[in-house]
């Protein structure tokens, strides 16, 4: 069966520090991968999605970047965090090019920028 | 751009009663898929139900069912025999190709 791992679960970082959140998927190949951000009590904002290695689509211009160095690995990064980057970050995967395939989510990372 | 709107920020229901959560969407696509997700306090996103736009029959999963009105671009979720464990945030989602969009969510409270 397929599983998705996302870490760390919680992170507290000072303003101006770098960020690296990692997500890996097991049990499937060539998945679509997604990064979402959820502000407190709000909906999910799509940040990036990837349909293959090295292929990244950015939805919102911001202080963050994403990379996909391997088929089942998706990384969210920042060189210098801002206070506004605080939030709950969710990684997800879905079947490639199968529009009826739902997203399967990781457990999320709660990021607090101080 | 596709948008998903949930007009009810909060809803409440008495245990064992029925509640309906509303969702509308805007799209120019003819082939797409719709989903409802549940997010309990643990913040884990849990798929509740899905609907293919080309199917006229409304999807049903145990106590959960949808009312899909394609012409009106409406996709509501009905929860029957509500249970305390149904208390959560509920998100409506739309997918066409690789794009997946979510509504702002509805917080459902279940009263004992």
mmCIF file of N, CA, C and O in Angstrom, chain B residues 3-94:
data_model
loop_
_atom_site.group_PDB
_atom_site.id
_atom_site.type_symbol
_atom_site.label_atom_id
_atom_site.label_comp_id
_atom_site.label_asym_id
_atom_site.label_seq_id
_atom_site.Cartn_x
_atom_site.Cartn_y
_atom_site.Cartn_z
ATOM 1 N N UNK B 3 -12.482 28.228 -9.036
ATOM 2 C CA UNK B 3 -12.642 28.612 -7.632
ATOM 3 C C UNK B 3 -13.664 27.709 -6.976
ATOM 4 O O UNK B 3 -14.585 27.213 -7.634
ATOM 5 N N UNK B 4 -13.483 27.510 -5.689
ATOM 6 C CA UNK B 4 -14.398 26.693 -4.893
ATOM 7 C C UNK B 4 -14.874 27.542 -3.724
ATOM 8 O O UNK B 4 -14.052 28.118 -3.009
ATOM 9 N N UNK B 5 -16.181 27.616 -3.527
ATOM 10 C CA UNK B 5 -16.751 28.477 -2.498
ATOM 11 C C UNK B 5 -17.590 27.665 -1.517
ATOM 12 O O UNK B 5 -18.506 26.946 -1.916
ATOM 13 N N UNK B 6 -17.272 27.810 -0.255
ATOM 14 C CA UNK B 6 -18.079 27.237 0.815
ATOM 15 C C UNK B 6 -18.623 28.414 1.616
ATOM 16 O O UNK B 6 -17.870 29.097 2.302
ATOM 17 N N UNK B 7 -19.900 28.643 1.520
ATOM 18 C CA UNK B 7 -20.499 29.862 2.063
ATOM 19 C C UNK B 7 -20.840 29.775 3.546
ATOM 20 O O UNK B 7 -21.272 30.762 4.139
ATOM 21 N N UNK B 8 -20.658 28.613 4.152
ATOM 22 C CA UNK B 8 -21.002 28.422 5.566
ATOM 23 C C UNK B 8 -19.724 28.223 6.378
ATOM 24 O O UNK B 8 -19.194 27.125 6.422
ATOM 25 N N UNK B 9 -19.210 29.257 7.022
ATOM 26 C CA UNK B 9 -17.988 29.078 7.812
ATOM 27 C C UNK B 9 -18.193 28.093 8.965
ATOM 28 O O UNK B 9 -17.272 27.350 9.309
ATOM 29 N N UNK B 10 -19.406 28.084 9.547
ATOM 30 C CA UNK B 10 -19.678 27.202 10.682
ATOM 31 C C UNK B 10 -21.095 26.646 10.567
ATOM 32 O O UNK B 10 -22.012 27.332 10.118
ATOM 33 N N UNK B 11 -21.219 25.386 10.986
ATOM 34 C CA UNK B 11 -22.528 24.754 11.055
ATOM 35 C C UNK B 11 -22.565 23.899 12.323
ATOM 36 O O UNK B 11 -21.530 23.429 12.808
ATOM 37 N N UNK B 12 -23.775 23.708 12.836
ATOM 38 C CA UNK B 12 -23.921 22.806 13.976
ATOM 39 C C UNK B 12 -25.106 21.881 13.746
ATOM 40 O O UNK B 12 -26.045 22.232 13.014
ATOM 41 N N UNK B 13 -25.037 20.717 14.355
ATOM 42 C CA UNK B 13 -26.100 19.722 14.205
ATOM 43 C C UNK B 13 -26.242 18.951 15.503
ATOM 44 O O UNK B 13 -25.258 18.748 16.235
ATOM 45 N N UNK B 14 -27.443 18.537 15.780
ATOM 46 C CA UNK B 14 -27.682 17.706 16.948
ATOM 47 C C UNK B 14 -27.312 16.268 16.601
ATOM 48 O O UNK B 14 -27.547 15.800 15.471
ATOM 49 N N UNK B 15 -26.722 15.600 17.558
ATOM 50 C CA UNK B 15 -26.375 14.196 17.363
ATOM 51 C C UNK B 15 -27.596 13.424 16.867
ATOM 52 O O UNK B 15 -28.715 13.637 17.349
ATOM 53 N N UNK B 16 -27.369 12.551 15.858
ATOM 54 C CA UNK B 16 -28.385 11.700 15.225
ATOM 55 C C UNK B 16 -29.220 12.433 14.175
ATOM 56 O O UNK B 16 -30.010 11.798 13.469
ATOM 57 N N UNK B 17 -29.045 13.753 14.074
ATOM 58 C CA UNK B 17 -29.775 14.505 13.063
ATOM 59 C C UNK B 17 -28.978 14.558 11.765
ATOM 60 O O UNK B 17 -27.848 14.050 11.662
ATOM 61 N N UNK B 18 -29.582 15.229 10.769
ATOM 62 C CA UNK B 18 -28.967 15.351 9.443
ATOM 63 C C UNK B 18 -28.540 16.788 9.195
ATOM 64 O O UNK B 18 -29.233 17.732 9.599
ATOM 65 N N UNK B 19 -27.417 16.948 8.534
ATOM 66 C CA UNK B 19 -26.916 18.290 8.219
ATOM 67 C C UNK B 19 -26.400 18.290 6.783
ATOM 68 O O UNK B 19 -25.910 17.265 6.291
ATOM 69 N N UNK B 20 -26.543 19.427 6.118
ATOM 70 C CA UNK B 20 -26.055 19.572 4.743
ATOM 71 C C UNK B 20 -25.076 20.728 4.657
ATOM 72 O O UNK B 20 -25.381 21.843 5.089
ATOM 73 N N UNK B 21 -23.920 20.451 4.095
ATOM 74 C CA UNK B 21 -22.877 21.457 3.906
ATOM 75 C C UNK B 21 -22.844 21.850 2.427
ATOM 76 O O UNK B 21 -22.851 20.978 1.556
ATOM 77 N N UNK B 22 -22.782 23.137 2.172
ATOM 78 C CA UNK B 22 -22.882 23.641 0.807
ATOM 79 C C UNK B 22 -21.511 23.886 0.171
ATOM 80 O O UNK B 22 -20.543 24.205 0.866
ATOM 81 N N UNK B 23 -21.487 23.743 -1.146
ATOM 82 C CA UNK B 23 -20.270 24.009 -1.907
ATOM 83 C C UNK B 23 -20.669 24.382 -3.331
ATOM 84 O O UNK B 23 -21.506 23.705 -3.937
ATOM 85 N N UNK B 24 -20.103 25.446 -3.846
ATOM 86 C CA UNK B 24 -20.255 25.782 -5.254
ATOM 87 C C UNK B 24 -18.878 25.980 -5.855
ATOM 88 O O UNK B 24 -17.911 26.247 -5.148
ATOM 89 N N UNK B 25 -18.796 25.845 -7.159
ATOM 90 C CA UNK B 25 -17.503 25.967 -7.824
ATOM 91 C C UNK B 25 -17.715 26.643 -9.167
ATOM 92 O O UNK B 25 -18.828 26.696 -9.692
ATOM 93 N N UNK B 26 -16.623 27.146 -9.684
ATOM 94 C CA UNK B 26 -16.661 27.819 -10.971
ATOM 95 C C UNK B 26 -15.601 27.193 -11.868
ATOM 96 O O UNK B 26 -14.441 27.105 -11.471
ATOM 97 N N UNK B 27 -16.003 26.762 -13.043
ATOM 98 C CA UNK B 27 -15.056 26.157 -13.961
ATOM 99 C C UNK B 27 -15.582 26.240 -15.381
ATOM 100 O O UNK B 27 -16.798 26.295 -15.602
ATOM 101 N N UNK B 28 -14.646 26.209 -16.331
ATOM 102 C CA UNK B 28 -15.012 26.133 -17.741
ATOM 103 C C UNK B 28 -14.728 24.746 -18.300
ATOM 104 O O UNK B 28 -14.977 24.477 -19.474
ATOM 105 N N UNK B 29 -14.220 23.861 -17.435
ATOM 106 C CA UNK B 29 -13.922 22.497 -17.837
ATOM 107 C C UNK B 29 -15.216 21.672 -17.895
ATOM 108 O O UNK B 29 -16.167 21.937 -17.171
ATOM 109 N N UNK B 30 -15.205 20.673 -18.750
ATOM 110 C CA UNK B 30 -16.348 19.773 -18.826
ATOM 111 C C UNK B 30 -16.072 18.462 -18.097
ATOM 112 O O UNK B 30 -16.995 17.777 -17.662
ATOM 113 N N UNK B 31 -14.796 18.145 -17.936
ATOM 114 C CA UNK B 31 -14.402 16.902 -17.279
ATOM 115 C C UNK B 31 -13.634 17.248 -16.015
ATOM 116 O O UNK B 31 -12.539 17.806 -16.083
ATOM 117 N N UNK B 32 -14.206 16.925 -14.881
ATOM 118 C CA UNK B 32 -13.547 17.240 -13.615
ATOM 119 C C UNK B 32 -14.109 16.337 -12.528
ATOM 120 O O UNK B 32 -15.027 15.541 -12.770
ATOM 121 N N UNK B 33 -13.537 16.477 -11.348
ATOM 122 C CA UNK B 33 -13.926 15.615 -10.235
ATOM 123 C C UNK B 33 -14.053 16.458 -8.980
ATOM 124 O O UNK B 33 -13.353 17.455 -8.814
ATOM 125 N N UNK B 34 -14.928 16.035 -8.120
ATOM 126 C CA UNK B 34 -15.211 16.774 -6.887
ATOM 127 C C UNK B 34 -15.035 15.863 -5.690
ATOM 128 O O UNK B 34 -15.327 14.661 -5.763
ATOM 129 N N UNK B 35 -14.576 16.445 -4.588
ATOM 130 C CA UNK B 35 -14.278 15.674 -3.386
ATOM 131 C C UNK B 35 -14.732 16.444 -2.151
ATOM 132 O O UNK B 35 -14.785 17.672 -2.145
ATOM 133 N N UNK B 36 -15.026 15.706 -1.105
ATOM 134 C CA UNK B 36 -15.173 16.276 0.230
ATOM 135 C C UNK B 36 -14.128 15.620 1.127
ATOM 136 O O UNK B 36 -13.991 14.382 1.156
ATOM 137 N N UNK B 37 -13.399 16.500 1.868
ATOM 138 C CA UNK B 37 -12.421 16.038 2.826
ATOM 139 C C UNK B 37 -12.850 16.483 4.215
ATOM 140 O O UNK B 37 -13.459 17.540 4.396
ATOM 141 N N UNK B 38 -12.461 15.695 5.182
ATOM 142 C CA UNK B 38 -12.705 15.996 6.595
ATOM 143 C C UNK B 38 -11.366 16.218 7.271
ATOM 144 O O UNK B 38 -10.403 15.460 7.045
ATOM 145 N N UNK B 39 -11.280 17.268 8.106
ATOM 146 C CA UNK B 39 -10.055 17.527 8.862
ATOM 147 C C UNK B 39 -10.407 17.639 10.340
ATOM 148 O O UNK B 39 -10.852 18.680 10.807
ATOM 149 N N UNK B 40 -10.217 16.577 11.104
ATOM 150 C CA UNK B 40 -10.477 16.620 12.548
ATOM 151 C C UNK B 40 -9.409 17.452 13.255
ATOM 152 O O UNK B 40 -8.480 17.930 12.599
ATOM 153 N N UNK B 41 -9.509 17.622 14.568
ATOM 154 C CA UNK B 41 -8.517 18.415 15.306
ATOM 155 C C UNK B 41 -7.080 17.938 15.112
ATOM 156 O O UNK B 41 -6.152 18.715 15.243
ATOM 157 N N UNK B 42 -6.889 16.674 14.789
ATOM 158 C CA UNK B 42 -5.540 16.176 14.517
ATOM 159 C C UNK B 42 -4.935 16.810 13.270
ATOM 160 O O UNK B 42 -3.727 16.716 13.036
ATOM 161 N N UNK B 43 -5.765 17.430 12.450
ATOM 162 C CA UNK B 43 -5.388 18.113 11.200
ATOM 163 C C UNK B 43 -5.040 17.153 10.067
ATOM 164 O O UNK B 43 -4.581 17.592 9.025
ATOM 165 N N UNK B 44 -5.258 15.878 10.283
ATOM 166 C CA UNK B 44 -5.084 14.918 9.192
ATOM 167 C C UNK B 44 -6.219 15.114 8.197
ATOM 168 O O UNK B 44 -7.378 15.237 8.581
ATOM 169 N N UNK B 45 -5.903 15.157 6.911
ATOM 170 C CA UNK B 45 -6.920 15.312 5.869
ATOM 171 C C UNK B 45 -7.422 13.926 5.467
ATOM 172 O O UNK B 45 -6.656 13.074 5.026
ATOM 173 N N UNK B 46 -8.731 13.731 5.602
ATOM 174 C CA UNK B 46 -9.341 12.427 5.356
ATOM 175 C C UNK B 46 -10.369 12.552 4.238
ATOM 176 O O UNK B 46 -11.274 13.382 4.316
ATOM 177 N N UNK B 47 -10.225 11.737 3.202
ATOM 178 C CA UNK B 47 -11.191 11.751 2.109
ATOM 179 C C UNK B 47 -12.511 11.163 2.590
ATOM 180 O O UNK B 47 -12.549 10.070 3.149
ATOM 181 N N UNK B 48 -13.598 11.907 2.340
ATOM 182 C CA UNK B 48 -14.922 11.456 2.748
ATOM 183 C C UNK B 48 -15.667 10.831 1.583
ATOM 184 O O UNK B 48 -16.223 9.728 1.688
ATOM 185 N N UNK B 49 -15.664 11.544 0.440
ATOM 186 C CA UNK B 49 -16.466 11.085 -0.689
ATOM 187 C C UNK B 49 -15.986 11.780 -1.960
ATOM 188 O O UNK B 49 -15.413 12.863 -1.887
ATOM 189 N N UNK B 50 -16.187 11.136 -3.113
ATOM 190 C CA UNK B 50 -15.791 11.734 -4.382
ATOM 191 C C UNK B 50 -16.923 11.581 -5.400
ATOM 192 O O UNK B 50 -17.745 10.672 -5.304
ATOM 193 N N UNK B 51 -16.918 12.486 -6.394
ATOM 194 C CA UNK B 51 -17.942 12.484 -7.432
ATOM 195 C C UNK B 51 -17.312 12.815 -8.774
ATOM 196 O O UNK B 51 -16.594 13.805 -8.884
ATOM 197 N N UNK B 52 -17.582 11.984 -9.778
ATOM 198 C CA UNK B 52 -17.127 12.296 -11.126
ATOM 199 C C UNK B 52 -18.177 13.157 -11.813
ATOM 200 O O UNK B 52 -19.371 12.841 -11.753
ATOM 201 N N UNK B 53 -17.755 14.215 -12.479
ATOM 202 C CA UNK B 53 -18.700 15.151 -13.085
ATOM 203 C C UNK B 53 -19.528 14.507 -14.191
ATOM 204 O O UNK B 53 -20.650 14.951 -14.479
ATOM 205 N N UNK B 54 -18.988 13.462 -14.826
ATOM 206 C CA UNK B 54 -19.721 12.851 -15.930
ATOM 207 C C UNK B 54 -20.805 11.897 -15.442
ATOM 208 O O UNK B 54 -21.635 11.437 -16.238
ATOM 209 N N UNK B 55 -20.819 11.619 -14.153
ATOM 210 C CA UNK B 55 -21.838 10.729 -13.595
ATOM 211 C C UNK B 55 -23.009 11.538 -13.061
ATOM 212 O O UNK B 55 -22.829 12.478 -12.292
ATOM 213 N N UNK B 56 -24.216 11.166 -13.466
ATOM 214 C CA UNK B 56 -25.391 11.861 -12.977
ATOM 215 C C UNK B 56 -25.805 11.365 -11.598
ATOM 216 O O UNK B 56 -26.403 12.110 -10.817
ATOM 217 N N UNK B 57 -25.470 10.114 -11.309
ATOM 218 C CA UNK B 57 -25.860 9.547 -10.025
ATOM 219 C C UNK B 57 -25.026 10.125 -8.907
ATOM 220 O O UNK B 57 -23.796 10.200 -8.994
ATOM 221 N N UNK B 58 -25.683 10.526 -7.835
ATOM 222 C CA UNK B 58 -24.986 11.095 -6.688
ATOM 223 C C UNK B 58 -24.238 10.013 -5.919
ATOM 224 O O UNK B 58 -24.768 8.919 -5.673
ATOM 225 N N UNK B 59 -23.016 10.338 -5.516
ATOM 226 C CA UNK B 59 -22.210 9.388 -4.755
ATOM 227 C C UNK B 59 -22.726 9.245 -3.324
ATOM 228 O O UNK B 59 -23.254 10.201 -2.742
ATOM 229 N N UNK B 60 -22.533 8.055 -2.791
ATOM 230 C CA UNK B 60 -22.940 7.762 -1.410
ATOM 231 C C UNK B 60 -21.885 6.884 -0.747
ATOM 232 O O UNK B 60 -21.372 5.953 -1.382
ATOM 233 N N UNK B 61 -21.559 7.227 0.494
ATOM 234 C CA UNK B 61 -20.629 6.432 1.299
ATOM 235 C C UNK B 61 -21.197 6.344 2.709
ATOM 236 O O UNK B 61 -21.035 7.230 3.528
ATOM 237 N N UNK B 62 -21.919 5.246 2.950
ATOM 238 C CA UNK B 62 -22.516 5.027 4.272
ATOM 239 C C UNK B 62 -23.419 6.207 4.651
ATOM 240 O O UNK B 62 -24.391 6.485 3.958
ATOM 241 N N UNK B 63 -23.076 6.954 5.694
ATOM 242 C CA UNK B 63 -23.939 8.053 6.150
ATOM 243 C C UNK B 63 -23.726 9.346 5.366
ATOM 244 O O UNK B 63 -24.416 10.341 5.607
ATOM 245 N N UNK B 64 -22.754 9.318 4.458
ATOM 246 C CA UNK B 64 -22.410 10.517 3.694
ATOM 247 C C UNK B 64 -22.923 10.392 2.259
ATOM 248 O O UNK B 64 -22.726 9.370 1.620
ATOM 249 N N UNK B 65 -23.558 11.443 1.782
ATOM 250 C CA UNK B 65 -24.021 11.467 0.400
ATOM 251 C C UNK B 65 -23.886 12.884 -0.138
ATOM 252 O O UNK B 65 -23.758 13.841 0.629
ATOM 253 N N UNK B 66 -23.880 12.984 -1.453
ATOM 254 C CA UNK B 66 -23.757 14.300 -2.065
ATOM 255 C C UNK B 66 -24.982 14.587 -2.916
ATOM 256 O O UNK B 66 -25.680 13.685 -3.376
ATOM 257 N N UNK B 67 -25.222 15.882 -3.117
ATOM 258 C CA UNK B 67 -26.221 16.354 -4.071
ATOM 259 C C UNK B 67 -25.465 17.151 -5.119
ATOM 260 O O UNK B 67 -25.071 18.297 -4.875
ATOM 261 N N UNK B 68 -25.198 16.522 -6.253
ATOM 262 C CA UNK B 68 -24.400 17.117 -7.310
ATOM 263 C C UNK B 68 -25.329 17.690 -8.373
ATOM 264 O O UNK B 68 -26.096 16.954 -8.996
ATOM 265 N N UNK B 69 -25.263 18.988 -8.554
ATOM 266 C CA UNK B 69 -26.059 19.687 -9.561
ATOM 267 C C UNK B 69 -25.086 20.335 -10.533
ATOM 268 O O UNK B 69 -24.602 21.453 -10.292
ATOM 269 N N UNK B 70 -24.797 19.647 -11.645
ATOM 270 C CA UNK B 70 -23.741 20.101 -12.542
ATOM 271 C C UNK B 70 -24.070 21.442 -13.189
ATOM 272 O O UNK B 70 -23.207 22.304 -13.297
ATOM 273 N N UNK B 71 -25.300 21.622 -13.620
ATOM 274 C CA UNK B 71 -25.655 22.877 -14.287
ATOM 275 C C UNK B 71 -25.515 24.056 -13.333
ATOM 276 O O UNK B 71 -25.099 25.142 -13.733
ATOM 277 N N UNK B 72 -25.851 23.834 -12.093
ATOM 278 C CA UNK B 72 -25.751 24.899 -11.087
ATOM 279 C C UNK B 72 -24.363 24.968 -10.476
ATOM 280 O O UNK B 72 -24.081 25.873 -9.680
ATOM 281 N N UNK B 73 -23.489 24.040 -10.821
ATOM 282 C CA UNK B 73 -22.136 23.954 -10.260
ATOM 283 C C UNK B 73 -22.203 23.941 -8.743
ATOM 284 O O UNK B 73 -21.535 24.734 -8.052
ATOM 285 N N UNK B 74 -23.003 23.017 -8.262
ATOM 286 C CA UNK B 74 -23.211 22.875 -6.826
ATOM 287 C C UNK B 74 -22.911 21.451 -6.401
ATOM 288 O O UNK B 74 -23.244 20.492 -7.111
ATOM 289 N N UNK B 75 -22.311 21.307 -5.216
ATOM 290 C CA UNK B 75 -21.870 19.994 -4.751
ATOM 291 C C UNK B 75 -21.978 19.974 -3.232
ATOM 292 O O UNK B 75 -21.016 20.242 -2.519
ATOM 293 N N UNK B 76 -23.148 19.663 -2.708
ATOM 294 C CA UNK B 76 -23.349 19.706 -1.263
ATOM 295 C C UNK B 76 -23.164 18.319 -0.647
ATOM 296 O O UNK B 76 -23.370 17.302 -1.306
ATOM 297 N N UNK B 77 -22.789 18.317 0.610
ATOM 298 C CA UNK B 77 -22.552 17.081 1.364
ATOM 299 C C UNK B 77 -23.620 16.937 2.433
ATOM 300 O O UNK B 77 -23.830 17.855 3.229
ATOM 301 N N UNK B 78 -24.285 15.794 2.451
ATOM 302 C CA UNK B 78 -25.281 15.506 3.475
ATOM 303 C C UNK B 78 -24.746 14.427 4.408
ATOM 304 O O UNK B 78 -24.294 13.364 3.952
ATOM 305 N N UNK B 79 -24.794 14.734 5.696
ATOM 306 C CA UNK B 79 -24.373 13.773 6.716
ATOM 307 C C UNK B 79 -25.617 13.355 7.486
ATOM 308 O O UNK B 79 -26.282 14.196 8.112
ATOM 309 N N UNK B 80 -25.932 12.099 7.417
ATOM 310 C CA UNK B 80 -27.107 11.568 8.108
ATOM 311 C C UNK B 80 -26.693 10.932 9.433
ATOM 312 O O UNK B 80 -25.551 10.487 9.582
ATOM 313 N N UNK B 81 -27.646 10.914 10.390
ATOM 314 C CA UNK B 81 -27.374 10.281 11.681
ATOM 315 C C UNK B 81 -26.028 10.761 12.241
ATOM 316 O O UNK B 81 -25.132 9.967 12.541
ATOM 317 N N UNK B 82 -25.902 12.066 12.378
ATOM 318 C CA UNK B 82 -24.631 12.673 12.779
ATOM 319 C C UNK B 82 -24.115 12.080 14.093
ATOM 320 O O UNK B 82 -24.886 11.832 15.034
ATOM 321 N N UNK B 83 -22.816 11.881 14.135
ATOM 322 C CA UNK B 83 -22.159 11.346 15.315
ATOM 323 C C UNK B 83 -21.143 12.350 15.845
ATOM 324 O O UNK B 83 -20.670 13.218 15.109
ATOM 325 N N UNK B 84 -20.801 12.209 17.111
ATOM 326 C CA UNK B 84 -19.851 13.144 17.734
ATOM 327 C C UNK B 84 -18.528 13.153 16.970
ATOM 328 O O UNK B 84 -17.865 14.189 16.862
ATOM 329 N N UNK B 85 -18.157 12.001 16.427
ATOM 330 C CA UNK B 85 -16.908 11.912 15.677
ATOM 331 C C UNK B 85 -16.930 12.612 14.335
ATOM 332 O O UNK B 85 -15.893 12.727 13.678
ATOM 333 N N UNK B 86 -18.102 13.095 13.932
ATOM 334 C CA UNK B 86 -18.178 13.838 12.675
ATOM 335 C C UNK B 86 -17.738 15.289 12.841
ATOM 336 O O UNK B 86 -17.556 15.994 11.849
ATOM 337 N N UNK B 87 -17.571 15.728 14.070
ATOM 338 C CA UNK B 87 -17.139 17.103 14.317
ATOM 339 C C UNK B 87 -15.754 17.326 13.723
ATOM 340 O O UNK B 87 -14.797 16.599 14.051
ATOM 341 N N UNK B 88 -15.650 18.301 12.827
ATOM 342 C CA UNK B 88 -14.398 18.548 12.110
ATOM 343 C C UNK B 88 -14.581 19.735 11.185
ATOM 344 O O UNK B 88 -15.678 20.272 11.049
ATOM 345 N N UNK B 89 -13.486 20.105 10.526
ATOM 346 C CA UNK B 89 -13.571 21.017 9.378
ATOM 347 C C UNK B 89 -13.811 20.168 8.140
ATOM 348 O O UNK B 89 -13.194 19.109 7.976
ATOM 349 N N UNK B 90 -14.703 20.631 7.279
ATOM 350 C CA UNK B 90 -14.989 19.926 6.038
ATOM 351 C C UNK B 90 -14.629 20.823 4.867
ATOM 352 O O UNK B 90 -15.051 21.973 4.793
ATOM 353 N N UNK B 91 -13.862 20.248 3.935
ATOM 354 C CA UNK B 91 -13.405 20.988 2.771
ATOM 355 C C UNK B 91 -13.944 20.360 1.503
ATOM 356 O O UNK B 91 -13.841 19.147 1.303
ATOM 357 N N UNK B 92 -14.482 21.200 0.660
ATOM 358 C CA UNK B 92 -14.893 20.799 -0.671
ATOM 359 C C UNK B 92 -13.702 21.030 -1.598
ATOM 360 O O UNK B 92 -12.969 22.012 -1.435
ATOM 361 N N UNK B 93 -13.493 20.129 -2.547
ATOM 362 C CA UNK B 93 -12.345 20.250 -3.432
ATOM 363 C C UNK B 93 -12.738 19.905 -4.869
ATOM 364 O O UNK B 93 -13.597 19.066 -5.107
ATOM 365 N N UNK B 94 -12.065 20.558 -5.787
ATOM 366 C CA UNK B 94 -12.311 20.399 -7.220
ATOM 367 C C UNK B 94 -11.005 19.995 -7.878
ATOM 368 O O UNK B 94 -9.949 20.557 -7.571
#
